[in-house]
Amino acid sequence: MSVPARQLPALDPDTAFYWQAGAQGQLQIARCTACRRYTHPPLPRCPSCGGQTAPEPVSGKGRVASFTINHQPWLPGLLVPYVFAAVALAEQEELYVLTNIIGCNPESVSIGMKLRVCFEPHGDVYLPMFQPDESHG
Amino acid sequence: MAEYAEKRVCISGAGQSAVGRPSRKSALQLTLDACLAAIEDAGLTPGEIDGLTTYPGPVGEGGFSPVGATETMIALGLQPRWVGASTEGHAHMGAIFSAIQAIASGMCRHVLVFRTVAEASARMRARESSLMGGPGRSRATRGNAWAAPYNALSAGNIYALYAQAYFAKYGATSAQLGAIAVNGRNMAALNPNAIYREKITLDDYLASRFISTPLRLYDCDTHIDGSTAILLSHRDTARDMKRTPIEIEAMGMSIGGLGIGLHQGDFSSLPADKAGEMLWSRTDLRPKDLDVAQIYDGFSILTLLWLEALQICKRGEAAAFVEGGTRIGLTGDLPMNTSGGQLSAGRFHGYGHIFEACTQLWGRAGERQVPGAKLCAVANGGYGYGALLLKRG
Ligand SMILES: [Zn+2]
């Protein structure tokens, strides 16, 4: 299967881990070393308690919080349709990542659908993507 | 009521350029057309304007905001005490809020606020100019870094997430959402300065193609070239005006949501709720007192969410409120987006809504006039949120 063309994210000291942890097959999320809350998008300081954050591996499991099937070919060569989604990670309430849902018919996606992470490599970036996974609870 | 800043300020004039898709005029010329119309409308002269601001100021290469305050100042020959622009904060309405503060603080008497877009021309030059990103561009930064790599290249993809979540939570339907687009066309048919004036039916809406489910073509606003200017003045100057100014009864503002990269809530409501709370906390008037409403419709779903944020509808009830279009039509309980809004009049980007509010309250809306309109709510934005309650003085 061909990999779609994408605009890659800039890598900066606060966010590079999120885009590169896929090299180890892990999804990592910034977590407060004091109160243990996760924060995404990553921030160097915990917005809840002011503590320092550090990346930690998470299970990579989650559910569809909301999604959209994009039908508009915004640019020549963009393969449609594709699913853009907010995925609620299993670790914490309202801990979301934005992503594409792949490995299924776009029409089969629904809110609440169980997912697990996978990675799409693009040079120094491993884009976290999600696919259906009915195996988790 | 406390002596809130907005109670010292009124709208003394409003002007709008001709709409174009594209326009043959330059963006600066469109800006001057709007600004001079607003000054003339108030019965003032350019020499009396002592403040000038805009949203968001000249940013980027495309047509999103091609004209800044300083070049407008020079072209109009103004010598204002204060000039400003704000790319951040409460988005569209942010410049209005800044102007209110400049006047209430005593720094200025008459502040001209404008918003110019030339997105139709920009798209003629390069069709992708209105996208937020795309393959081949340099790496995505800041908030865009979380969406562009996933080919969420339009704000429509972001607001589609809200629409899907809202539909799922409350059982809202496409036929209900479609009433907003159909209403916009019905209104635009009566607005000589609207870009799309041919009526559509709900069947036309339901037959239109999906852009990003559940949002269809008619749920997305229309790129245009055009400019709007609103002149704000200290209420003490009202006696000098040729016409009774419009009072700013209350203002409300807030910020947040996916549009600024803050991933909170369940996407079935907007942080605009706080703007609505602030608005109604600063007046004794209530939503039931409204005669007309101009509610932001960059995407139709934003209108539904704003109706709830403004407490015009209870949570989850906005879709049923607009269904069928009767309540929001010209003879309905609350005529809404009477210019045609951004969906049909064109994307004047919030300022079309303020301009239409003034047009209605001054009784010069012609065929689309809401008889006796005295009180109008205006709501703008999908990431920074601003609301005004405007009252005929
Ligand atoms: Zn913490």
Short mmCIF file of C-alpha atoms and ligand atoms in Angstrom, two decimals:
data_model
loop_
_atom_site.label_atom_id
_atom_site.label_comp_id
_atom_site.label_asym_id
_atom_site.label_seq_id
_atom_site.Cartn_x
_atom_site.Cartn_y
_atom_site.Cartn_z
CA MET A 1 0.00 0.00 0.00
CA SER A 2 1.38 3.41 -0.88
CA VAL A 3 1.99 5.92 1.89
CA PRO A 4 0.20 9.25 1.37
CA ALA A 5 2.19 12.43 0.91
CA ARG A 6 2.21 14.46 4.09
CA GLN A 7 3.49 17.72 5.51
CA LEU A 8 5.70 16.56 8.34
CA PRO A 9 5.80 18.23 11.76
CA ALA A 10 8.73 20.36 12.87
CA LEU A 11 10.78 18.71 15.60
CA ASP A 12 11.40 20.90 18.61
CA PRO A 13 12.70 20.11 22.11
CA ASP A 14 9.21 19.87 23.63
CA THR A 15 7.57 17.74 20.96
CA ALA A 16 10.20 15.70 19.09
CA PHE A 17 9.74 12.67 21.36
CA TYR A 18 6.09 12.32 20.28
CA TRP A 19 7.05 12.11 16.63
CA GLN A 20 10.11 9.91 17.10
CA ALA A 21 9.16 7.36 19.79
CA GLY A 22 7.61 5.24 17.08
CA ALA A 23 11.15 4.21 16.17
CA GLN A 24 10.95 2.06 19.34
CA GLY A 25 7.38 1.07 18.54
CA GLN A 26 6.10 3.19 21.41
CA LEU A 27 3.55 5.94 21.79
CA GLN A 28 4.88 8.39 24.34
CA ILE A 29 2.92 11.15 26.02
CA ALA A 30 4.18 13.99 28.23
CA ARG A 31 3.45 13.21 31.88
CA CYS A 32 3.89 15.30 35.01
CA THR A 33 6.62 13.95 37.29
CA ALA A 34 4.78 15.44 40.31
CA CYS A 35 1.00 14.92 39.92
CA ARG A 36 1.31 12.22 37.21
CA ARG A 37 -1.20 13.85 34.84
CA TYR A 38 -0.67 13.42 31.13
CA THR A 39 -0.70 16.47 28.86
CA HIS A 40 -1.12 16.48 25.13
CA PRO A 41 -0.06 18.32 23.01
CA PRO A 42 3.14 18.13 25.04
CA LEU A 43 4.18 21.02 27.27
CA PRO A 44 7.38 21.42 29.28
CA ARG A 45 5.38 22.37 32.38
CA CYS A 46 2.31 20.67 33.80
CA PRO A 47 -0.68 23.01 33.38
CA SER A 48 -2.39 21.37 36.39
CA CYS A 49 0.28 21.66 39.10
CA GLY A 50 3.27 23.40 37.56
CA GLY A 51 5.50 20.33 37.81
CA GLN A 52 8.07 19.22 35.27
CA THR A 53 6.89 16.87 32.57
CA ALA A 54 8.73 14.02 30.89
CA PRO A 55 7.72 11.65 28.09
CA GLU A 56 6.39 8.26 29.19
CA PRO A 57 5.25 5.28 27.14
CA VAL A 58 1.50 4.62 27.12
CA SER A 59 -0.48 1.58 26.07
CA GLY A 60 -1.30 2.93 22.63
CA LYS A 61 -4.91 1.95 23.17
CA GLY A 62 -7.81 4.31 22.79
CA ARG A 63 -11.23 4.99 21.35
CA VAL A 64 -12.64 7.28 18.71
CA ALA A 65 -13.81 10.47 20.47
CA SER A 66 -14.81 12.07 17.19
CA PHE A 67 -13.90 11.66 13.53
CA THR A 68 -14.56 12.92 10.05
CA ILE A 69 -14.27 11.27 6.66
CA ASN A 70 -12.48 13.79 4.46
CA HIS A 71 -13.76 13.61 0.88
CA GLN A 72 -12.30 16.83 -0.46
CA PRO A 73 -9.16 16.47 -2.60
CA TRP A 74 -7.55 19.61 -1.19
CA LEU A 75 -4.46 19.14 -3.35
CA PRO A 76 -3.66 17.24 -6.54
CA GLY A 77 -2.58 13.71 -5.68
CA LEU A 78 -4.21 13.63 -2.26
CA LEU A 79 -5.91 10.25 -1.95
CA VAL A 80 -9.46 10.51 -0.62
CA PRO A 81 -11.42 9.52 1.35
CA TYR A 82 -9.44 9.37 4.58
CA VAL A 83 -10.39 9.52 8.24
CA PHE A 84 -9.16 12.31 10.51
CA ALA A 85 -9.98 11.71 14.16
CA ALA A 86 -9.59 12.72 17.77
CA VAL A 87 -8.66 9.60 19.70
CA ALA A 88 -9.23 9.44 23.45
CA LEU A 89 -6.29 7.53 24.95
CA ALA A 90 -7.06 4.85 27.52
CA GLU A 91 -4.79 6.32 30.20
CA GLN A 92 -6.78 9.40 31.21
CA GLU A 93 -10.10 11.16 30.69
CA GLU A 94 -10.03 13.77 27.91
CA LEU A 95 -6.50 12.85 26.84
CA TYR A 96 -6.76 13.20 23.08
CA VAL A 97 -4.47 12.85 20.10
CA LEU A 98 -5.34 13.92 16.57
CA THR A 99 -4.57 11.27 13.98
CA ASN A 100 -5.74 9.29 10.97
CA ILE A 101 -7.58 6.02 11.36
CA ILE A 102 -6.25 3.49 8.87
CA GLY A 103 -6.56 -0.21 8.12
CA CYS A 104 -10.34 -0.17 7.74
CA ASN A 105 -13.10 1.06 5.51
CA PRO A 106 -13.64 4.75 6.41
CA GLU A 107 -17.39 4.12 6.48
CA SER A 108 -16.92 1.56 9.26
CA VAL A 109 -15.50 4.12 11.73
CA SER A 110 -17.76 5.18 14.58
CA ILE A 111 -17.48 7.12 17.84
CA GLY A 112 -16.38 4.80 20.65
CA MET A 113 -14.62 2.37 18.29
CA LYS A 114 -11.63 0.65 19.93
CA LEU A 115 -8.23 1.42 18.45
CA ARG A 116 -4.54 0.80 18.85
CA VAL A 117 -1.57 2.81 17.70
CA CYS A 118 0.69 2.01 14.78
CA PHE A 119 3.35 4.09 13.11
CA GLU A 120 3.96 5.41 9.62
CA PRO A 121 7.66 6.14 9.10
CA HIS A 122 8.75 9.25 7.19
CA GLY A 123 12.52 9.61 7.64
CA ASP A 124 13.12 11.00 11.13
CA VAL A 125 9.39 11.09 11.92
CA TYR A 126 7.19 8.14 12.91
CA LEU A 127 3.64 9.45 12.64
CA PRO A 128 1.38 7.84 15.24
CA MET A 129 -1.67 6.45 13.42
CA PHE A 130 -4.51 4.33 14.77
CA GLN A 131 -6.27 1.21 13.55
CA PRO A 132 -9.23 -0.80 14.80
CA ASP A 133 -8.50 -3.21 17.65
CA GLU A 134 -11.43 -5.07 19.14
CA SER A 135 -9.14 -7.04 21.46
CA HIS A 136 -8.90 -4.53 24.29
CA GLY A 137 -11.44 -3.68 26.94
CA MET B 1 -25.18 47.59 36.48
CA ALA B 2 -21.54 48.42 36.92
CA GLU B 3 -19.99 50.96 34.60
CA TYR B 4 -18.68 48.51 32.04
CA ALA B 5 -16.37 49.77 29.31
CA GLU B 6 -18.75 48.95 26.47
CA LYS B 7 -21.50 51.14 27.99
CA ARG B 8 -19.34 54.18 27.20
CA VAL B 9 -19.04 53.20 23.56
CA CYS B 10 -21.43 53.18 20.61
CA ILE B 11 -21.32 52.30 16.93
CA SER B 12 -21.56 55.52 14.98
CA GLY B 13 -21.04 54.28 11.44
CA ALA B 14 -20.58 51.19 9.30
CA GLY B 15 -19.37 50.65 5.75
CA GLN B 16 -18.79 47.75 3.44
CA SER B 17 -17.13 47.48 0.05
CA ALA B 18 -18.74 45.72 -2.85
CA VAL B 19 -18.27 41.98 -2.60
CA GLY B 20 -16.23 40.24 -5.31
CA ARG B 21 -15.24 36.71 -6.26
CA PRO B 22 -12.76 37.98 -7.26
CA SER B 23 -12.91 41.77 -7.13
CA ARG B 24 -11.25 43.89 -9.81
CA LYS B 25 -10.18 46.31 -7.11
CA SER B 26 -7.08 45.98 -4.96
CA ALA B 27 -7.47 44.89 -1.36
CA LEU B 28 -6.30 48.35 -0.26
CA GLN B 29 -8.92 50.02 -2.46
CA LEU B 30 -11.63 47.77 -1.00
CA THR B 31 -10.42 48.74 2.47
CA LEU B 32 -10.59 52.45 1.66
CA ASP B 33 -14.07 52.01 0.19
CA ALA B 34 -15.28 50.44 3.43
CA CYS B 35 -13.49 52.88 5.74
CA LEU B 36 -14.62 56.00 3.91
CA ALA B 37 -18.18 54.69 3.81
CA ALA B 38 -18.13 54.15 7.58
CA ILE B 39 -16.72 57.62 8.28
CA GLU B 40 -19.26 59.25 5.98
CA ASP B 41 -22.02 57.14 7.49
CA ALA B 42 -21.26 58.63 10.91
CA GLY B 43 -21.15 62.15 9.52
CA LEU B 44 -17.52 62.50 10.55
CA THR B 45 -14.42 63.46 8.61
CA PRO B 46 -11.16 61.47 8.42
CA GLY B 47 -9.47 64.15 10.52
CA GLU B 48 -11.71 63.27 13.47
CA ILE B 49 -10.63 59.60 13.55
CA ASP B 50 -8.15 59.25 16.40
CA GLY B 51 -7.89 55.45 16.57
CA LEU B 52 -7.47 52.75 13.94
CA THR B 53 -7.30 48.98 14.29
CA THR B 54 -7.96 45.77 12.40
CA TYR B 55 -8.08 42.03 12.74
CA PRO B 56 -5.61 40.43 12.31
CA GLY B 57 -3.21 42.83 10.57
CA PRO B 58 -1.11 41.81 7.59
CA VAL B 59 -0.20 38.14 8.06
CA GLY B 60 0.88 35.46 5.63
CA GLU B 61 1.11 35.62 1.87
CA GLY B 62 -2.42 34.69 0.86
CA GLY B 63 -5.57 36.73 0.94
CA PHE B 64 -6.52 36.02 4.55
CA SER B 65 -5.48 39.48 5.69
CA PRO B 66 -3.74 41.42 2.92
CA VAL B 67 -4.06 44.94 4.38
CA GLY B 68 -2.71 46.30 7.64
CA ALA B 69 -3.69 49.25 9.80
CA THR B 70 -0.58 51.31 9.11
CA GLU B 71 -0.94 51.24 5.32
CA THR B 72 -4.61 52.09 5.70
CA MET B 73 -3.67 54.98 7.97
CA ILE B 74 -1.30 56.33 5.32
CA ALA B 75 -3.73 55.81 2.45
CA LEU B 76 -6.56 57.56 4.29
CA GLY B 77 -4.30 60.36 5.45
CA LEU B 78 -5.27 59.69 9.07
CA GLN B 79 -3.28 60.93 12.03
CA PRO B 80 -4.66 58.69 14.76
CA ARG B 81 -3.37 58.75 18.30
CA TRP B 82 -3.56 54.94 18.51
CA VAL B 83 -3.03 52.29 15.84
CA GLY B 84 -3.19 48.59 16.53
CA ALA B 85 -3.91 45.12 15.23
CA SER B 86 -4.20 41.80 16.95
CA THR B 87 -3.48 38.43 15.40
CA GLU B 88 -4.16 36.65 18.66
CA GLY B 89 -6.72 36.81 21.43
CA HIS B 90 -10.42 36.80 20.70
CA ALA B 91 -9.96 36.62 16.93
CA HIS B 92 -12.42 38.57 14.79
CA MET B 93 -14.01 40.52 17.61
CA GLY B 94 -10.66 41.12 19.32
CA ALA B 95 -10.10 44.34 17.40
CA ILE B 96 -13.56 45.57 18.41
CA PHE B 97 -12.77 44.81 22.06
CA SER B 98 -9.47 46.69 21.78
CA ALA B 99 -11.28 49.67 20.28
CA ILE B 100 -13.84 49.62 23.10
CA GLN B 101 -11.03 49.69 25.65
CA ALA B 102 -9.21 52.48 23.83
CA ILE B 103 -12.37 54.63 23.89
CA ALA B 104 -13.50 53.76 27.42
CA SER B 105 -10.03 54.53 28.79
CA GLY B 106 -10.17 58.01 27.31
CA MET B 107 -7.36 57.43 24.83
CA CYS B 108 -9.56 57.84 21.75
CA ARG B 109 -12.95 59.29 20.78
CA HIS B 110 -13.52 57.66 17.38
CA VAL B 111 -11.86 54.34 16.50
CA LEU B 112 -12.19 52.87 13.03
CA VAL B 113 -12.04 49.06 12.94
CA PHE B 114 -11.78 47.20 9.65
CA ARG B 115 -11.42 43.66 8.30
CA THR B 116 -10.29 43.03 4.75
CA VAL B 117 -10.10 39.71 2.92
CA ALA B 118 -8.91 38.93 -0.59
CA GLU B 119 -9.15 35.16 -0.48
CA ALA B 120 -11.00 34.91 -3.78
CA SER B 121 -8.15 36.67 -5.59
CA ALA B 122 -5.57 34.62 -3.73
CA ARG B 123 -7.26 31.39 -4.78
CA MET B 124 -7.24 32.56 -8.41
CA ARG B 125 -3.46 32.87 -8.16
CA ALA B 126 -2.96 29.64 -6.22
CA ARG B 127 -5.86 27.37 -5.39
CA GLU B 128 -4.16 25.99 -2.27
CA SER B 129 -3.62 29.46 -0.78
CA SER B 130 -6.47 29.05 1.71
CA LEU B 131 -5.23 25.71 3.07
CA MET B 132 -3.59 25.43 6.48
CA GLY B 133 -0.80 23.23 5.15
CA GLY B 134 -0.06 20.43 2.76
CA PRO B 135 2.57 18.02 1.47
CA GLY B 136 5.54 19.82 0.01
CA ARG B 137 5.35 22.73 2.42
CA SER B 138 8.07 23.27 5.01
CA ARG B 139 7.46 21.47 8.28
CA ALA B 140 4.31 22.28 10.21
CA THR B 141 4.81 24.26 13.42
CA ARG B 142 2.85 25.15 16.54
CA GLY B 143 -0.84 24.21 16.56
CA ASN B 144 -0.76 23.21 12.91
CA ALA B 145 1.83 20.50 13.64
CA TRP B 146 -0.89 18.35 15.21
CA ALA B 147 -3.30 18.48 12.26
CA ALA B 148 -1.42 19.08 9.00
CA PRO B 149 0.61 15.83 9.08
CA TYR B 150 -2.73 14.00 9.07
CA ASN B 151 -3.89 15.96 6.04
CA ALA B 152 -6.37 17.97 8.05
CA LEU B 153 -5.66 20.86 5.72
CA SER B 154 -8.79 22.92 6.24
CA ALA B 155 -10.43 24.31 9.34
CA GLY B 156 -13.41 22.35 8.04
CA ASN B 157 -11.71 19.12 9.12
CA ILE B 158 -11.41 20.43 12.68
CA TYR B 159 -15.00 21.67 12.89
CA ALA B 160 -16.24 18.44 11.34
CA LEU B 161 -15.01 16.74 14.52
CA TYR B 162 -17.30 19.01 16.52
CA ALA B 163 -20.18 18.34 14.13
CA GLN B 164 -19.78 14.57 14.33
CA ALA B 165 -19.56 14.63 18.12
CA TYR B 166 -22.60 16.92 18.35
CA PHE B 167 -24.62 14.75 15.99
CA ALA B 168 -23.73 11.61 17.95
CA LYS B 169 -24.41 13.08 21.38
CA TYR B 170 -27.73 14.76 20.61
CA GLY B 171 -29.05 12.82 17.61
CA ALA B 172 -28.91 15.90 15.38
CA THR B 173 -29.33 15.26 11.67
CA SER B 174 -28.06 16.58 8.36
CA ALA B 175 -31.55 17.81 7.56
CA GLN B 176 -31.47 19.93 10.73
CA LEU B 177 -28.00 21.31 10.08
CA GLY B 178 -28.96 22.01 6.46
CA ALA B 179 -31.56 24.52 7.61
CA ILE B 180 -28.72 26.94 8.36
CA ALA B 181 -27.38 26.85 4.79
CA VAL B 182 -30.87 27.07 3.27
CA ASN B 183 -31.73 30.01 5.53
CA GLY B 184 -28.52 31.75 4.46
CA ARG B 185 -29.47 31.50 0.79
CA ASN B 186 -33.01 32.69 1.40
CA MET B 187 -31.62 35.75 3.15
CA ALA B 188 -28.84 36.36 0.60
CA ALA B 189 -31.45 36.44 -2.15
CA LEU B 190 -32.64 39.67 -0.51
CA ASN B 191 -29.16 41.16 -0.03
CA PRO B 192 -27.79 43.00 -3.09
CA ASN B 193 -24.21 42.72 -1.74
CA ALA B 194 -24.29 38.93 -1.23
CA ILE B 195 -22.18 36.71 -3.47
CA TYR B 196 -24.55 33.73 -3.81
CA ARG B 197 -28.15 34.86 -4.27
CA GLU B 198 -29.78 31.87 -5.91
CA LYS B 199 -32.03 30.06 -3.45
CA ILE B 200 -31.40 26.43 -2.54
CA THR B 201 -33.73 23.86 -1.03
CA LEU B 202 -33.05 21.33 1.67
CA ASP B 203 -32.98 18.68 -1.08
CA ASP B 204 -30.24 20.63 -2.86
CA TYR B 205 -28.36 20.71 0.41
CA LEU B 206 -28.76 16.98 1.04
CA ALA B 207 -27.66 16.23 -2.53
CA SER B 208 -24.50 18.32 -2.23
CA ARG B 209 -21.18 16.55 -1.86
CA PHE B 210 -19.43 15.92 1.41
CA ILE B 211 -16.34 17.96 2.15
CA SER B 212 -15.57 16.39 5.52
CA THR B 213 -18.41 14.39 7.04
CA PRO B 214 -20.92 15.41 8.20
CA LEU B 215 -20.09 18.81 6.65
CA ARG B 216 -21.11 19.31 3.03
CA LEU B 217 -20.20 21.92 0.48
CA TYR B 218 -23.03 24.19 1.63
CA ASP B 219 -21.86 23.97 5.24
CA CYS B 220 -18.63 25.79 4.35
CA ASP B 221 -18.37 29.53 3.82
CA THR B 222 -17.41 31.20 0.57
CA HIS B 223 -14.11 32.95 -0.13
CA ILE B 224 -14.53 36.48 -1.39
CA ASP B 225 -12.72 39.77 -1.75
CA GLY B 226 -14.17 42.51 0.37
CA SER B 227 -13.80 44.81 3.34
CA THR B 228 -15.99 45.98 6.19
CA ALA B 229 -15.40 48.92 8.51
CA ILE B 230 -17.11 49.67 11.79
CA LEU B 231 -16.71 53.05 13.47
CA LEU B 232 -16.86 53.05 17.27
CA SER B 233 -17.25 56.32 19.16
CA HIS B 234 -17.52 57.51 22.74
CA ARG B 235 -21.17 57.81 23.73
CA ASP B 236 -20.55 61.43 24.76
CA THR B 237 -20.14 62.23 21.07
CA ALA B 238 -23.57 60.84 20.22
CA ARG B 239 -25.22 64.24 20.38
CA ASP B 240 -22.99 65.45 17.53
CA MET B 241 -23.95 62.55 15.28
CA LYS B 242 -26.31 62.85 12.35
CA ARG B 243 -28.09 59.67 13.40
CA THR B 244 -28.72 57.93 16.70
CA PRO B 245 -25.77 55.60 17.30
CA ILE B 246 -26.11 51.92 18.20
CA GLU B 247 -25.43 51.18 21.83
CA ILE B 248 -23.12 48.35 22.83
CA GLU B 249 -25.24 46.88 25.58
CA ALA B 250 -22.79 44.11 26.48
CA MET B 251 -19.77 42.20 25.27
CA GLY B 252 -18.49 38.70 25.98
CA MET B 253 -15.24 36.96 25.11
CA SER B 254 -13.44 33.66 25.56
CA ILE B 255 -10.84 31.49 23.89
CA GLY B 256 -10.04 27.80 23.49
CA GLY B 257 -10.83 24.57 21.71
CA LEU B 258 -9.25 22.49 18.99
CA GLY B 259 -8.92 25.54 16.76
CA ILE B 260 -6.11 26.81 19.01
CA GLY B 261 -4.77 23.34 19.80
CA LEU B 262 -6.43 22.93 23.19
CA HIS B 263 -7.86 19.42 23.26
CA GLN B 264 -10.56 19.56 25.92
CA GLY B 265 -14.18 18.58 26.44
CA ASP B 266 -16.08 16.13 24.28
CA PHE B 267 -16.25 18.38 21.17
CA SER B 268 -20.02 18.79 21.43
CA SER B 269 -19.77 22.41 22.59
CA LEU B 270 -17.44 25.37 22.22
CA PRO B 271 -15.51 27.32 24.85
CA ALA B 272 -17.66 30.16 23.45
CA ASP B 273 -19.99 29.19 26.30
CA LYS B 274 -17.93 31.46 28.55
CA ALA B 275 -18.34 34.36 26.14
CA GLY B 276 -22.09 33.85 26.34
CA GLU B 277 -22.01 33.82 30.14
CA MET B 278 -19.94 37.01 30.21
CA LEU B 279 -22.28 38.70 27.74
CA TRP B 280 -25.45 38.09 29.72
CA SER B 281 -23.75 38.91 33.05
CA ARG B 282 -23.30 42.52 31.87
CA THR B 283 -26.92 43.35 31.04
CA ASP B 284 -30.42 42.99 32.44
CA LEU B 285 -31.67 41.95 29.01
CA ARG B 286 -32.16 38.26 28.24
CA PRO B 287 -32.05 36.06 25.12
CA LYS B 288 -35.84 36.26 24.84
CA ASP B 289 -35.50 40.01 24.27
CA LEU B 290 -33.57 39.53 21.01
CA ASP B 291 -35.24 40.68 17.79
CA VAL B 292 -32.57 39.38 15.42
CA ALA B 293 -29.25 37.51 15.60
CA GLN B 294 -26.10 37.38 13.46
CA ILE B 295 -24.34 34.16 14.43
CA TYR B 296 -20.98 33.16 13.03
CA ASP B 297 -21.23 30.65 10.21
CA GLY B 298 -17.75 30.06 8.89
CA PHE B 299 -19.03 26.50 9.11
CA SER B 300 -22.69 25.83 9.80
CA ILE B 301 -21.92 23.72 12.87
CA LEU B 302 -20.42 26.79 14.53
CA THR B 303 -23.82 28.48 14.29
CA LEU B 304 -25.48 25.61 16.16
CA LEU B 305 -22.82 25.63 18.87
CA TRP B 306 -22.96 29.42 19.21
CA LEU B 307 -26.77 29.36 19.56
CA GLU B 308 -26.21 27.22 22.65
CA ALA B 309 -23.22 29.24 23.85
CA LEU B 310 -25.36 32.39 23.69
CA GLN B 311 -28.10 30.62 25.68
CA ILE B 312 -30.58 31.22 22.86
CA CYS B 313 -31.05 27.44 22.88
CA LYS B 314 -30.52 24.95 25.66
CA ARG B 315 -27.72 22.42 25.37
CA GLY B 316 -28.38 20.00 22.52
CA GLU B 317 -31.50 21.83 21.32
CA ALA B 318 -30.09 24.16 18.65
CA ALA B 319 -30.54 21.64 15.82
CA ALA B 320 -34.25 21.28 16.57
CA PHE B 321 -34.51 25.07 16.90
CA VAL B 322 -33.27 25.71 13.35
CA GLU B 323 -34.99 22.68 11.80
CA GLY B 324 -37.24 23.63 8.92
CA GLY B 325 -35.96 27.21 9.02
CA THR B 326 -39.21 28.79 10.21
CA ARG B 327 -37.96 30.07 13.56
CA ILE B 328 -34.84 31.64 12.03
CA GLY B 329 -36.57 33.00 8.93
CA LEU B 330 -37.51 36.64 8.44
CA THR B 331 -40.93 36.20 10.04
CA GLY B 332 -39.78 33.69 12.65
CA ASP B 333 -39.14 33.96 16.38
CA LEU B 334 -35.53 34.96 15.82
CA PRO B 335 -34.52 35.96 12.30
CA MET B 336 -30.91 34.85 11.94
CA ASN B 337 -28.03 35.71 9.61
CA THR B 338 -30.20 38.09 7.66
CA SER B 339 -27.42 39.11 5.24
CA GLY B 340 -26.99 35.50 4.15
CA GLY B 341 -24.04 35.10 6.50
CA GLN B 342 -20.65 33.86 5.42
CA LEU B 343 -22.21 30.81 3.81
CA SER B 344 -24.01 32.88 1.18
CA ALA B 345 -23.19 36.60 1.49
CA GLY B 346 -19.50 35.73 1.62
CA ARG B 347 -16.69 35.34 4.08
CA PHE B 348 -16.31 38.92 5.33
CA HIS B 349 -14.96 37.06 8.33
CA GLY B 350 -17.11 38.10 11.22
CA TYR B 351 -17.38 41.74 10.24
CA GLY B 352 -20.20 40.96 7.81
CA HIS B 353 -22.18 39.85 10.85
CA ILE B 354 -21.48 43.08 12.73
CA PHE B 355 -22.28 45.15 9.63
CA GLU B 356 -25.59 43.35 9.14
CA ALA B 357 -26.50 43.93 12.78
CA CYS B 358 -25.99 47.66 12.24
CA THR B 359 -27.95 47.54 8.98
CA GLN B 360 -30.90 45.91 10.74
CA LEU B 361 -30.82 48.18 13.80
CA TRP B 362 -30.66 51.30 11.64
CA GLY B 363 -33.63 50.00 9.65
CA ARG B 364 -31.93 50.03 6.27
CA ALA B 365 -32.02 46.34 5.37
CA GLY B 366 -34.58 46.83 2.60
CA GLU B 367 -36.42 43.67 1.64
CA ARG B 368 -34.78 41.71 4.43
CA GLN B 369 -35.54 44.24 7.17
CA VAL B 370 -36.81 42.74 10.40
CA PRO B 371 -39.60 45.18 11.29
CA GLY B 372 -38.81 47.22 14.39
CA ALA B 373 -35.54 45.44 15.18
CA LYS B 374 -34.17 46.96 18.37
CA LEU B 375 -31.87 44.32 19.84
CA CYS B 376 -29.38 42.14 17.97
CA ALA B 377 -26.84 39.59 19.17
CA VAL B 378 -23.65 39.18 17.16
CA ALA B 379 -21.32 36.22 17.66
CA ASN B 380 -18.00 35.64 15.95
CA GLY B 381 -15.35 33.00 15.94
CA GLY B 382 -14.39 29.37 16.17
CA TYR B 383 -11.16 29.56 18.25
CA GLY B 384 -11.21 33.03 19.76
CA TYR B 385 -14.80 33.91 20.58
CA GLY B 386 -16.49 37.29 20.76
CA ALA B 387 -20.09 38.33 21.24
CA LEU B 388 -21.82 41.70 21.24
CA LEU B 389 -25.29 42.71 22.26
CA LEU B 390 -26.23 45.71 20.14
CA LYS B 391 -29.19 47.95 20.87
CA ARG B 392 -30.84 50.68 18.83
CA GLY B 393 -30.29 53.86 20.84
ZN ZN C 1 1.26 18.08 37.47
#
